[in-house]
Short mmCIF file of N, CA and C in Angstrom, two decimals:
data_model
loop_
_atom_site.label_atom_id
_atom_site.label_comp_id
_atom_site.label_asym_id
_atom_site.label_seq_id
_atom_site.Cartn_x
_atom_site.Cartn_y
_atom_site.Cartn_z
N MET N 1 -9.84 13.66 27.28
CA MET N 1 -9.01 13.81 26.11
C MET N 1 -9.38 12.73 25.09
N ALA N 2 -9.60 13.12 23.85
CA ALA N 2 -9.99 12.18 22.80
C ALA N 2 -8.81 11.31 22.41
N ASP N 3 -9.12 10.07 22.02
CA ASP N 3 -8.07 9.17 21.55
C ASP N 3 -7.49 9.72 20.26
N LYS N 4 -6.18 9.69 20.17
CA LYS N 4 -5.51 10.15 18.96
C LYS N 4 -5.27 8.97 18.04
N LYS N 5 -5.73 9.07 16.81
CA LYS N 5 -5.49 8.02 15.82
C LYS N 5 -4.05 8.17 15.34
N GLU N 6 -3.27 7.09 15.49
CA GLU N 6 -1.86 7.15 15.13
C GLU N 6 -1.68 6.91 13.64
N ASP N 7 -0.69 7.57 13.08
CA ASP N 7 -0.35 7.42 11.67
C ASP N 7 0.32 6.08 11.43
N THR N 8 0.19 5.58 10.23
CA THR N 8 0.87 4.35 9.82
C THR N 8 2.37 4.60 9.84
N GLN N 9 3.11 3.68 10.46
CA GLN N 9 4.54 3.85 10.60
C GLN N 9 5.37 2.85 9.79
N THR N 10 4.77 1.73 9.36
CA THR N 10 5.53 0.71 8.65
C THR N 10 4.72 0.17 7.48
N TRP N 11 5.42 -0.51 6.55
CA TRP N 11 4.73 -1.14 5.41
C TRP N 11 3.75 -2.20 5.87
N PRO N 12 4.10 -3.06 6.85
CA PRO N 12 3.12 -4.05 7.31
C PRO N 12 1.86 -3.40 7.89
N GLU N 13 2.00 -2.29 8.62
CA GLU N 13 0.83 -1.59 9.14
C GLU N 13 -0.05 -1.09 8.01
N LEU N 14 0.56 -0.60 6.94
CA LEU N 14 -0.19 -0.13 5.77
C LEU N 14 -0.96 -1.28 5.14
N ALA N 15 -0.31 -2.43 4.96
CA ALA N 15 -0.97 -3.60 4.37
C ALA N 15 -2.12 -4.09 5.25
N ILE N 16 -1.90 -4.14 6.55
CA ILE N 16 -2.95 -4.58 7.48
C ILE N 16 -4.14 -3.63 7.43
N GLY N 17 -3.87 -2.33 7.42
CA GLY N 17 -4.94 -1.34 7.34
C GLY N 17 -5.75 -1.46 6.07
N LEU N 18 -5.07 -1.68 4.95
CA LEU N 18 -5.75 -1.85 3.67
C LEU N 18 -6.62 -3.10 3.70
N TYR N 19 -6.08 -4.21 4.20
CA TYR N 19 -6.83 -5.46 4.30
C TYR N 19 -8.07 -5.28 5.18
N ASP N 20 -7.90 -4.64 6.33
CA ASP N 20 -9.02 -4.42 7.24
C ASP N 20 -10.14 -3.60 6.59
N LYS N 21 -9.78 -2.62 5.79
CA LYS N 21 -10.78 -1.78 5.13
C LYS N 21 -11.54 -2.52 4.03
N LEU N 22 -10.87 -3.46 3.34
CA LEU N 22 -11.46 -4.08 2.17
C LEU N 22 -12.10 -5.45 2.41
N THR N 23 -11.65 -6.16 3.43
CA THR N 23 -12.11 -7.53 3.66
C THR N 23 -13.61 -7.57 3.88
N GLY N 24 -14.24 -8.55 3.25
CA GLY N 24 -15.68 -8.75 3.42
C GLY N 24 -16.53 -7.83 2.58
N ARG N 25 -15.92 -7.03 1.77
CA ARG N 25 -16.68 -6.09 0.93
C ARG N 25 -16.62 -6.46 -0.54
N GLY N 26 -15.98 -7.59 -0.85
CA GLY N 26 -15.86 -8.00 -2.25
C GLY N 26 -15.07 -6.99 -3.05
N ALA N 27 -14.13 -6.32 -2.41
CA ALA N 27 -13.42 -5.22 -3.04
C ALA N 27 -12.29 -5.70 -3.95
N GLU N 28 -12.06 -4.97 -4.99
CA GLU N 28 -10.89 -5.17 -5.84
C GLU N 28 -10.40 -3.81 -6.27
N ILE N 29 -9.11 -3.60 -6.17
CA ILE N 29 -8.48 -2.38 -6.65
C ILE N 29 -7.59 -2.79 -7.81
N SER N 30 -7.71 -2.11 -8.92
CA SER N 30 -6.90 -2.44 -10.09
C SER N 30 -6.21 -1.17 -10.58
N TYR N 31 -4.89 -1.25 -10.72
CA TYR N 31 -4.11 -0.13 -11.22
C TYR N 31 -3.39 -0.58 -12.49
N GLU N 32 -3.31 0.30 -13.47
CA GLU N 32 -2.55 0.02 -14.67
C GLU N 32 -1.42 1.04 -14.77
N PHE N 33 -0.21 0.54 -15.02
CA PHE N 33 0.97 1.39 -15.06
C PHE N 33 1.63 1.31 -16.42
N GLU N 34 2.14 2.43 -16.89
CA GLU N 34 2.93 2.47 -18.10
C GLU N 34 4.15 3.35 -17.83
N ASP N 35 5.31 2.72 -17.78
CA ASP N 35 6.57 3.42 -17.49
C ASP N 35 6.47 4.27 -16.22
N PHE N 36 5.92 3.69 -15.18
CA PHE N 36 5.71 4.37 -13.90
C PHE N 36 6.91 4.11 -12.99
N GLU N 37 7.43 5.16 -12.36
CA GLU N 37 8.53 5.02 -11.42
C GLU N 37 8.09 5.53 -10.06
N LEU N 38 8.45 4.79 -9.03
CA LEU N 38 8.07 5.13 -7.66
C LEU N 38 9.29 4.99 -6.77
N GLU N 39 9.58 5.99 -5.96
CA GLU N 39 10.68 5.91 -5.02
C GLU N 39 10.11 5.50 -3.66
N VAL N 40 10.50 4.32 -3.18
CA VAL N 40 9.97 3.73 -1.96
C VAL N 40 10.95 3.98 -0.81
N PRO N 41 10.49 4.65 0.26
CA PRO N 41 11.41 4.94 1.37
C PRO N 41 11.70 3.70 2.21
N SER N 42 12.91 3.65 2.76
CA SER N 42 13.32 2.53 3.61
C SER N 42 12.72 2.64 5.01
N LYS N 43 12.30 3.84 5.40
CA LYS N 43 11.71 4.07 6.71
C LYS N 43 10.92 5.36 6.69
N VAL N 44 10.18 5.61 7.75
CA VAL N 44 9.41 6.84 7.90
C VAL N 44 10.32 7.89 8.51
N GLY N 45 10.22 9.12 8.04
CA GLY N 45 10.97 10.21 8.63
C GLY N 45 12.17 10.62 7.80
N SER N 46 12.89 11.60 8.33
CA SER N 46 14.05 12.12 7.63
C SER N 46 15.18 11.09 7.64
N GLY N 47 16.04 11.20 6.68
CA GLY N 47 17.18 10.29 6.60
C GLY N 47 16.88 8.97 5.92
N ALA N 48 15.69 8.82 5.38
CA ALA N 48 15.33 7.57 4.70
C ALA N 48 16.07 7.46 3.38
N GLU N 49 16.46 6.25 3.03
CA GLU N 49 17.00 5.97 1.71
C GLU N 49 15.85 5.50 0.83
N TYR N 50 16.00 5.63 -0.48
CA TYR N 50 14.91 5.31 -1.39
C TYR N 50 15.34 4.27 -2.42
N ALA N 51 14.45 3.31 -2.65
CA ALA N 51 14.62 2.34 -3.72
C ALA N 51 13.69 2.75 -4.86
N LYS N 52 14.18 2.70 -6.07
CA LYS N 52 13.35 3.08 -7.22
C LYS N 52 12.70 1.83 -7.81
N TRP N 53 11.37 1.82 -7.84
CA TRP N 53 10.61 0.73 -8.44
C TRP N 53 10.09 1.21 -9.78
N LYS N 54 10.24 0.39 -10.80
CA LYS N 54 9.68 0.69 -12.12
C LYS N 54 8.59 -0.32 -12.40
N MET N 55 7.44 0.17 -12.88
CA MET N 55 6.29 -0.70 -13.09
C MET N 55 5.72 -0.50 -14.48
N ASN N 56 5.35 -1.61 -15.08
CA ASN N 56 4.64 -1.65 -16.35
C ASN N 56 3.62 -2.77 -16.24
N GLY N 57 2.39 -2.52 -16.57
CA GLY N 57 1.38 -3.57 -16.53
C GLY N 57 0.29 -3.27 -15.51
N THR N 58 -0.34 -4.32 -15.01
CA THR N 58 -1.48 -4.20 -14.12
C THR N 58 -1.18 -4.79 -12.76
N LEU N 59 -1.56 -4.09 -11.72
CA LEU N 59 -1.47 -4.57 -10.35
C LEU N 59 -2.89 -4.67 -9.82
N ARG N 60 -3.27 -5.85 -9.34
CA ARG N 60 -4.61 -6.03 -8.77
C ARG N 60 -4.48 -6.45 -7.32
N ILE N 61 -5.27 -5.82 -6.48
CA ILE N 61 -5.35 -6.19 -5.07
C ILE N 61 -6.76 -6.68 -4.83
N ARG N 62 -6.89 -7.93 -4.44
CA ARG N 62 -8.20 -8.51 -4.17
C ARG N 62 -8.23 -8.97 -2.73
N THR N 63 -9.38 -8.89 -2.11
CA THR N 63 -9.50 -9.38 -0.75
C THR N 63 -10.64 -10.39 -0.64
N ARG N 64 -10.48 -11.31 0.28
CA ARG N 64 -11.51 -12.31 0.53
C ARG N 64 -11.39 -12.71 1.99
N ASP N 65 -12.52 -12.87 2.62
CA ASP N 65 -12.54 -13.29 4.01
C ASP N 65 -13.17 -14.67 4.07
N ASP N 66 -12.38 -15.68 4.44
CA ASP N 66 -12.86 -17.05 4.48
C ASP N 66 -13.50 -17.42 5.81
N ALA N 67 -13.78 -16.42 6.63
CA ALA N 67 -14.34 -16.70 7.96
C ALA N 67 -15.68 -17.39 7.88
#
């Protein structure tokens, strides 16, 4: 039976996965937002409550590996 790749279940898992993919590659992701609204779930699955985030400006994610 093949190993099943599990889905991301938490925000920290998402951040770790993103870091693992980008580290050591000199990667930078840049997003620009203008009156952007995002509803962020409190948990995975049904019954989640949502927080509304409003964004204006630039969000940059940079990675660096000091190893």
